């Protein structure tokens, strides 16, 4: 028991650096989306951002889902009924704020047990009239300027200690309000979170002159491709996927002369004629076949409505493709998947789930 209490003290010690950030967001269309961000850039110098539908907040032990007047722990199946119902105004590990019929209430969550999955009597929350406004901890101490979150002009920015930019990196657009926030220091039940949080890819397509010839030099190092190689980015055939060497890919997106162009690299330990990239754009799908890589050292392919170049590399393959853009819009649904068809089965790994609000393409103004 003493060791358990010491563990709790360590988790609540602000000097212990967080490793994850959980965010509950209200979107411009009124829906709720929830993010789980790994607080450390991978070796590809990118942030790993996962997204889930609905109002969820992960505190390291519980995954709370908000419903009117009620909290449901998705991991431990614990349910808490609040003494009053109302509109959720804010939530973190220790507090919950409601707008009820009698005014704004502050509910104390600090005394909730930090474990999950152990049968307990559902605790009662005490809610009192709020004497102060919602206060979420938007900053956390760390090296240098530490960690920080801010919402500006509809975009959520996350700043890491090593970031040179004042705002940090954009992690989600089209947001009107941050409703929940939790800096997670010692996460538990990590594998079980994959059921709820999936790949999230929000791209902004800048303008770039692209020639589809398999030479990616015009894309440049600054394009910052998204690397898709995590377990929570596998949408199909998880049991058949053994890791990034089995199937993974990267993608960068630009706009070029009325076309949308993508480029990147593919890693696959067993190429077959059925392997393909699948581009989902504005609810339309475009197949980008890679069968020529099985026998040829390089290839250039054209097909009605698309242009595709693929070639072999020592570590796998590279690709470059352009497709016509739909009628001019500022925002399109978008995702790119790699379908890896091997003897053992088919694996599909994707930037975002098909037909999910998590897959978004923004067209940069003036492009």
XYZ file of C-alpha atoms in Angstrom:
367
model
C 0.000 0.000 0.000
C 2.848 2.392 0.851
C 4.472 1.789 -2.528
C 1.158 2.432 -4.271
C 0.778 5.751 -2.431
C 4.332 6.730 -3.339
C 3.514 5.951 -6.967
C 0.502 8.271 -6.844
C 2.629 11.035 -5.349
C 5.132 10.634 -8.170
C 2.387 10.815 -10.810
C 1.065 14.078 -9.356
C 4.527 15.597 -8.980
C 4.758 18.476 -11.490
C 8.489 17.812 -11.824
C 7.738 14.495 -13.553
C 7.593 15.315 -17.266
C 4.445 14.332 -19.175
C 4.711 11.816 -21.996
C 1.214 12.215 -23.471
C -1.375 14.944 -23.846
C -5.102 14.175 -23.889
C -7.435 16.812 -25.361
C -11.221 16.977 -25.638
C -12.315 19.441 -28.340
C -15.491 21.049 -29.578
C -15.421 21.423 -33.355
C -16.848 24.123 -35.611
C -19.724 21.843 -36.635
C -20.668 21.310 -32.965
C -19.298 17.761 -32.755
C -16.746 16.502 -30.234
C -13.329 15.120 -31.165
C -10.631 13.867 -28.817
C -6.873 13.766 -29.365
C -4.067 11.758 -27.804
C -0.638 13.211 -28.579
C 2.729 11.632 -27.810
C 4.908 14.367 -26.268
C 8.111 13.659 -28.080
C 8.925 13.793 -31.722
C 9.729 10.478 -33.330
C 12.944 10.006 -35.265
C 11.063 11.318 -38.303
C 10.707 14.633 -36.396
C 6.943 14.434 -36.384
C 4.316 14.383 -33.675
C 2.241 11.232 -33.313
C -1.375 12.400 -33.048
C -4.321 10.037 -32.634
C -7.985 10.980 -32.753
C -11.278 9.560 -31.493
C -14.904 10.495 -32.049
C -16.851 11.924 -29.148
C -15.903 13.619 -25.855
C -13.131 11.478 -24.315
C -10.401 12.345 -21.822
C -7.603 9.958 -20.868
C -5.998 10.635 -17.483
C -3.442 7.827 -17.516
C -5.724 5.287 -15.799
C -9.273 6.034 -16.910
C -10.641 6.909 -20.322
C -13.615 9.055 -19.402
C -16.465 9.493 -21.875
C -18.756 12.418 -21.121
C -22.497 12.032 -21.455
C -25.194 14.344 -20.157
C -24.773 14.297 -16.369
C -22.616 11.156 -16.430
C -19.029 9.907 -16.817
C -18.276 6.423 -18.139
C -14.794 4.900 -17.862
C -14.246 3.032 -21.131
C -11.335 1.036 -19.654
C -12.679 0.012 -16.252
C -16.417 0.300 -16.991
C -16.854 2.482 -13.934
C -19.785 4.885 -14.130
C -20.210 8.119 -12.229
C -23.493 9.987 -12.127
C -23.157 13.658 -11.314
C -25.502 15.234 -8.745
C -26.597 17.722 -11.423
C -26.890 17.708 -15.199
C -25.887 20.434 -17.561
C -23.520 21.538 -20.321
C -19.887 20.523 -19.959
C -17.669 23.605 -19.760
C -14.320 22.050 -18.881
C -12.622 18.954 -17.487
C -9.221 17.810 -16.276
C -7.943 15.190 -13.816
C -9.076 17.040 -10.688
C -12.020 19.194 -11.765
C -15.134 19.283 -13.898
C -17.175 22.415 -14.643
C -20.861 22.391 -15.617
C -23.402 24.987 -16.631
C -26.521 23.761 -14.829
C -30.001 25.189 -14.396
C -28.827 26.860 -11.169
C -25.598 28.281 -12.575
C -21.996 27.161 -13.087
C -20.892 24.250 -10.897
C -17.428 22.992 -10.031
C -17.203 19.234 -9.382
C -14.215 17.844 -7.471
C -12.632 14.819 -9.193
C -9.400 14.866 -7.201
C -10.595 12.139 -4.826
C -11.421 9.637 -7.574
C -9.162 6.538 -7.395
C -6.416 6.534 -9.999
C -6.742 2.821 -10.748
C -9.035 1.358 -13.389
C -10.445 -2.126 -13.849
C -10.665 -2.904 -10.106
C -14.246 -3.364 -8.829
C -15.123 -0.480 -6.514
C -18.217 1.280 -5.326
C -18.891 4.091 -7.755
C -17.693 7.236 -5.992
C -19.832 10.321 -5.690
C -18.680 13.678 -6.967
C -19.283 16.792 -4.950
C -20.389 19.766 -7.033
C -20.515 23.289 -5.627
C -21.333 26.670 -7.064
C -18.234 27.818 -8.925
C -16.364 30.753 -7.490
C -14.020 30.985 -10.465
C -14.078 30.400 -14.214
C -12.894 27.230 -15.931
C -9.163 26.873 -15.502
C -7.377 24.230 -17.553
C -3.655 23.768 -17.158
C -2.519 24.931 -20.590
C 1.188 24.827 -19.669
C 3.403 22.277 -17.972
C 6.934 22.816 -16.614
C 9.780 21.293 -18.575
C 13.176 22.158 -20.036
C 13.351 25.724 -21.325
C 9.885 27.149 -21.880
C 8.300 23.777 -21.096
C 5.136 22.418 -22.716
C 2.194 24.528 -23.818
C -1.179 24.328 -25.580
C -3.116 27.187 -27.109
C -6.124 27.688 -29.377
C -5.809 30.470 -31.922
C -8.033 31.211 -34.920
C -9.578 27.752 -34.865
C -6.268 25.845 -34.656
C -4.859 24.011 -31.633
C -1.096 24.399 -31.269
C 1.200 22.292 -29.102
C 4.599 23.623 -28.044
C 7.316 21.222 -26.924
C 10.406 22.334 -24.996
C 12.648 21.965 -28.061
C 10.361 23.921 -30.408
C 11.800 27.166 -31.727
C 8.463 28.499 -32.937
C 6.481 30.379 -30.295
C 3.227 28.535 -31.085
C 4.778 25.132 -31.688
C 3.079 22.728 -34.089
C -0.547 22.713 -35.231
C -2.276 19.479 -34.185
C -5.914 20.150 -35.172
C -7.852 22.738 -37.143
C -11.564 23.685 -37.143
C -11.705 23.817 -33.319
C -13.876 26.278 -31.378
C -13.070 25.243 -27.804
C -10.745 23.094 -25.708
C -13.092 21.393 -23.243
C -10.756 18.886 -21.636
C -7.018 18.690 -21.058
C -4.772 16.275 -19.209
C -0.966 16.032 -19.135
C -0.328 12.278 -18.734
C 2.878 11.331 -16.925
C 2.612 7.552 -16.475
C 0.118 6.052 -18.956
C -1.435 2.639 -18.403
C -3.523 0.338 -20.633
C -1.774 1.757 -23.709
C -2.689 -1.118 -26.033
C -6.364 -0.864 -25.099
C -6.427 2.769 -26.218
C -5.911 1.655 -29.834
C -9.558 0.599 -29.890
C -10.635 4.225 -29.478
C -7.829 6.429 -30.835
C -6.908 5.946 -34.490
C -4.668 7.628 -37.030
C -5.259 11.335 -37.581
C -3.915 13.234 -40.545
C -4.717 16.874 -41.148
C -2.780 18.077 -44.187
C -2.425 21.544 -45.688
C -1.617 21.452 -49.402
C 0.712 24.266 -50.419
C 1.436 25.144 -54.051
C 4.389 23.419 -55.729
C 5.274 22.742 -59.351
C 5.465 18.960 -59.659
C 6.588 16.807 -62.566
C 5.561 13.181 -62.173
C 8.755 11.412 -63.168
C 9.729 9.471 -60.056
C 12.368 12.053 -59.121
C 11.347 13.498 -55.763
C 14.040 16.186 -55.597
C 11.583 19.056 -56.217
C 9.636 18.107 -53.091
C 12.570 19.070 -50.895
C 13.353 18.221 -47.313
C 11.023 20.906 -45.987
C 7.849 19.150 -47.152
C 7.730 17.213 -43.887
C 6.110 13.937 -45.004
C 3.872 12.067 -42.593
C 5.258 8.627 -41.754
C 2.603 5.930 -41.283
C 4.078 3.039 -39.308
C 2.313 2.806 -35.942
C 0.079 0.000 -34.699
C -2.849 2.388 -34.253
C -2.591 3.305 -37.955
C -3.353 -0.284 -39.041
C -6.973 -0.344 -40.161
C -7.174 -3.946 -41.346
C -5.185 -7.133 -40.745
C -3.596 -6.138 -37.441
C -2.824 -9.791 -36.630
C -0.921 -10.119 -39.941
C 1.171 -6.952 -39.446
C 4.551 -7.472 -37.786
C 5.798 -3.885 -37.812
C 7.159 -1.103 -40.081
C 9.352 -3.484 -42.081
C 6.277 -5.510 -42.968
C 4.327 -2.499 -44.294
C 4.748 1.252 -43.826
C 4.864 4.372 -45.949
C 5.303 8.132 -45.951
C 3.296 10.823 -47.736
C 3.577 14.520 -48.539
C 0.743 16.440 -50.235
C 0.825 19.525 -52.489
C -1.334 21.257 -55.063
C 0.055 21.685 -58.582
C -1.774 23.303 -61.528
C -5.270 22.105 -60.671
C -4.099 18.717 -59.467
C -3.499 17.192 -56.065
C -0.125 15.483 -55.896
C 1.240 13.023 -53.356
C 4.695 11.549 -52.968
C 6.581 9.406 -50.523
C 8.226 6.078 -49.889
C 6.924 2.565 -49.247
C 8.514 -0.173 -47.181
C 7.368 -3.759 -47.700
C 9.243 -6.990 -47.023
C 7.193 -9.015 -49.525
C 6.014 -7.328 -52.723
C 3.106 -8.829 -54.656
C 1.234 -7.735 -57.769
C -1.791 -6.801 -55.654
C 0.020 -4.269 -53.448
C -1.382 -0.777 -53.973
C -1.828 2.684 -52.578
C -5.414 3.906 -52.343
C -6.133 7.632 -52.312
C -9.452 8.746 -50.812
C -10.303 12.306 -51.813
C -13.661 13.984 -51.324
C -15.406 10.575 -50.945
C -13.846 9.282 -54.170
C -11.170 6.570 -54.249
C -8.270 6.314 -56.691
C -6.211 3.122 -56.944
C -2.463 3.629 -57.409
C -1.150 0.149 -58.359
C 2.416 -0.872 -57.552
C 2.581 -4.224 -59.333
C 5.366 -3.086 -61.681
C 7.753 -3.052 -58.703
C 7.612 -6.853 -58.507
C 9.640 -7.387 -61.682
C 10.917 -4.029 -62.948
C 13.721 -1.976 -61.447
C 11.756 1.202 -62.188
C 8.480 2.071 -63.825
C 6.398 4.922 -65.141
C 2.681 4.355 -65.451
C -0.246 6.364 -66.678
C -3.920 5.574 -66.405
C -7.146 7.488 -67.134
C -7.591 10.295 -64.637
C -4.240 9.853 -62.882
C -0.512 9.976 -63.415
C 1.755 7.713 -61.404
C 5.486 7.088 -61.201
C 6.997 4.379 -59.017
C 10.524 3.147 -58.585
C 12.604 0.805 -56.479
C 14.927 1.872 -53.688
C 17.319 -0.170 -51.561
C 14.882 0.016 -48.623
C 11.676 -0.420 -50.637
C 10.091 1.897 -53.173
C 9.167 5.496 -53.871
C 6.092 6.893 -55.597
C 4.761 10.127 -57.061
C 1.201 10.667 -58.288
C -1.199 13.447 -59.248
C -4.993 13.349 -59.596
C -7.448 16.070 -60.666
C -8.700 18.242 -57.827
C -12.465 18.373 -57.249
C -14.187 21.752 -57.733
C -12.382 24.408 -55.722
C -12.986 24.123 -51.987
C -11.070 25.116 -48.882
C -11.474 21.724 -47.226
C -11.713 18.145 -48.486
C -11.867 14.757 -46.832
C -8.584 12.945 -47.448
C -6.689 9.807 -46.520
C -4.064 7.591 -48.116
C -3.848 3.857 -47.445
C -1.343 1.176 -48.328
C -2.833 -2.253 -49.015
C -0.204 -4.935 -48.433
C -1.364 -8.266 -49.847
C 0.853 -11.141 -48.706
C 0.394 -14.896 -48.580
C -0.665 -14.657 -44.944
C -3.370 -12.072 -45.538
C -4.046 -8.429 -46.318
C -2.945 -5.514 -44.161
C -4.194 -1.978 -44.684
C -2.334 0.853 -42.984
C -3.697 4.377 -43.358
C -3.180 8.039 -42.529
C -6.744 8.137 -41.149
C -9.743 5.796 -41.031
C -11.867 5.755 -44.182
C -14.795 8.214 -44.096
C -13.573 9.623 -40.791
C -13.598 13.287 -39.820
C -9.991 12.750 -38.749
C -8.784 12.755 -42.357
C -8.769 16.347 -43.556
C -7.068 18.203 -46.413
C -6.925 21.984 -46.307
C -6.014 23.931 -49.425
C -3.677 26.769 -48.618
C -5.137 30.228 -49.540
C -3.784 31.578 -52.789
C -2.649 28.237 -54.126
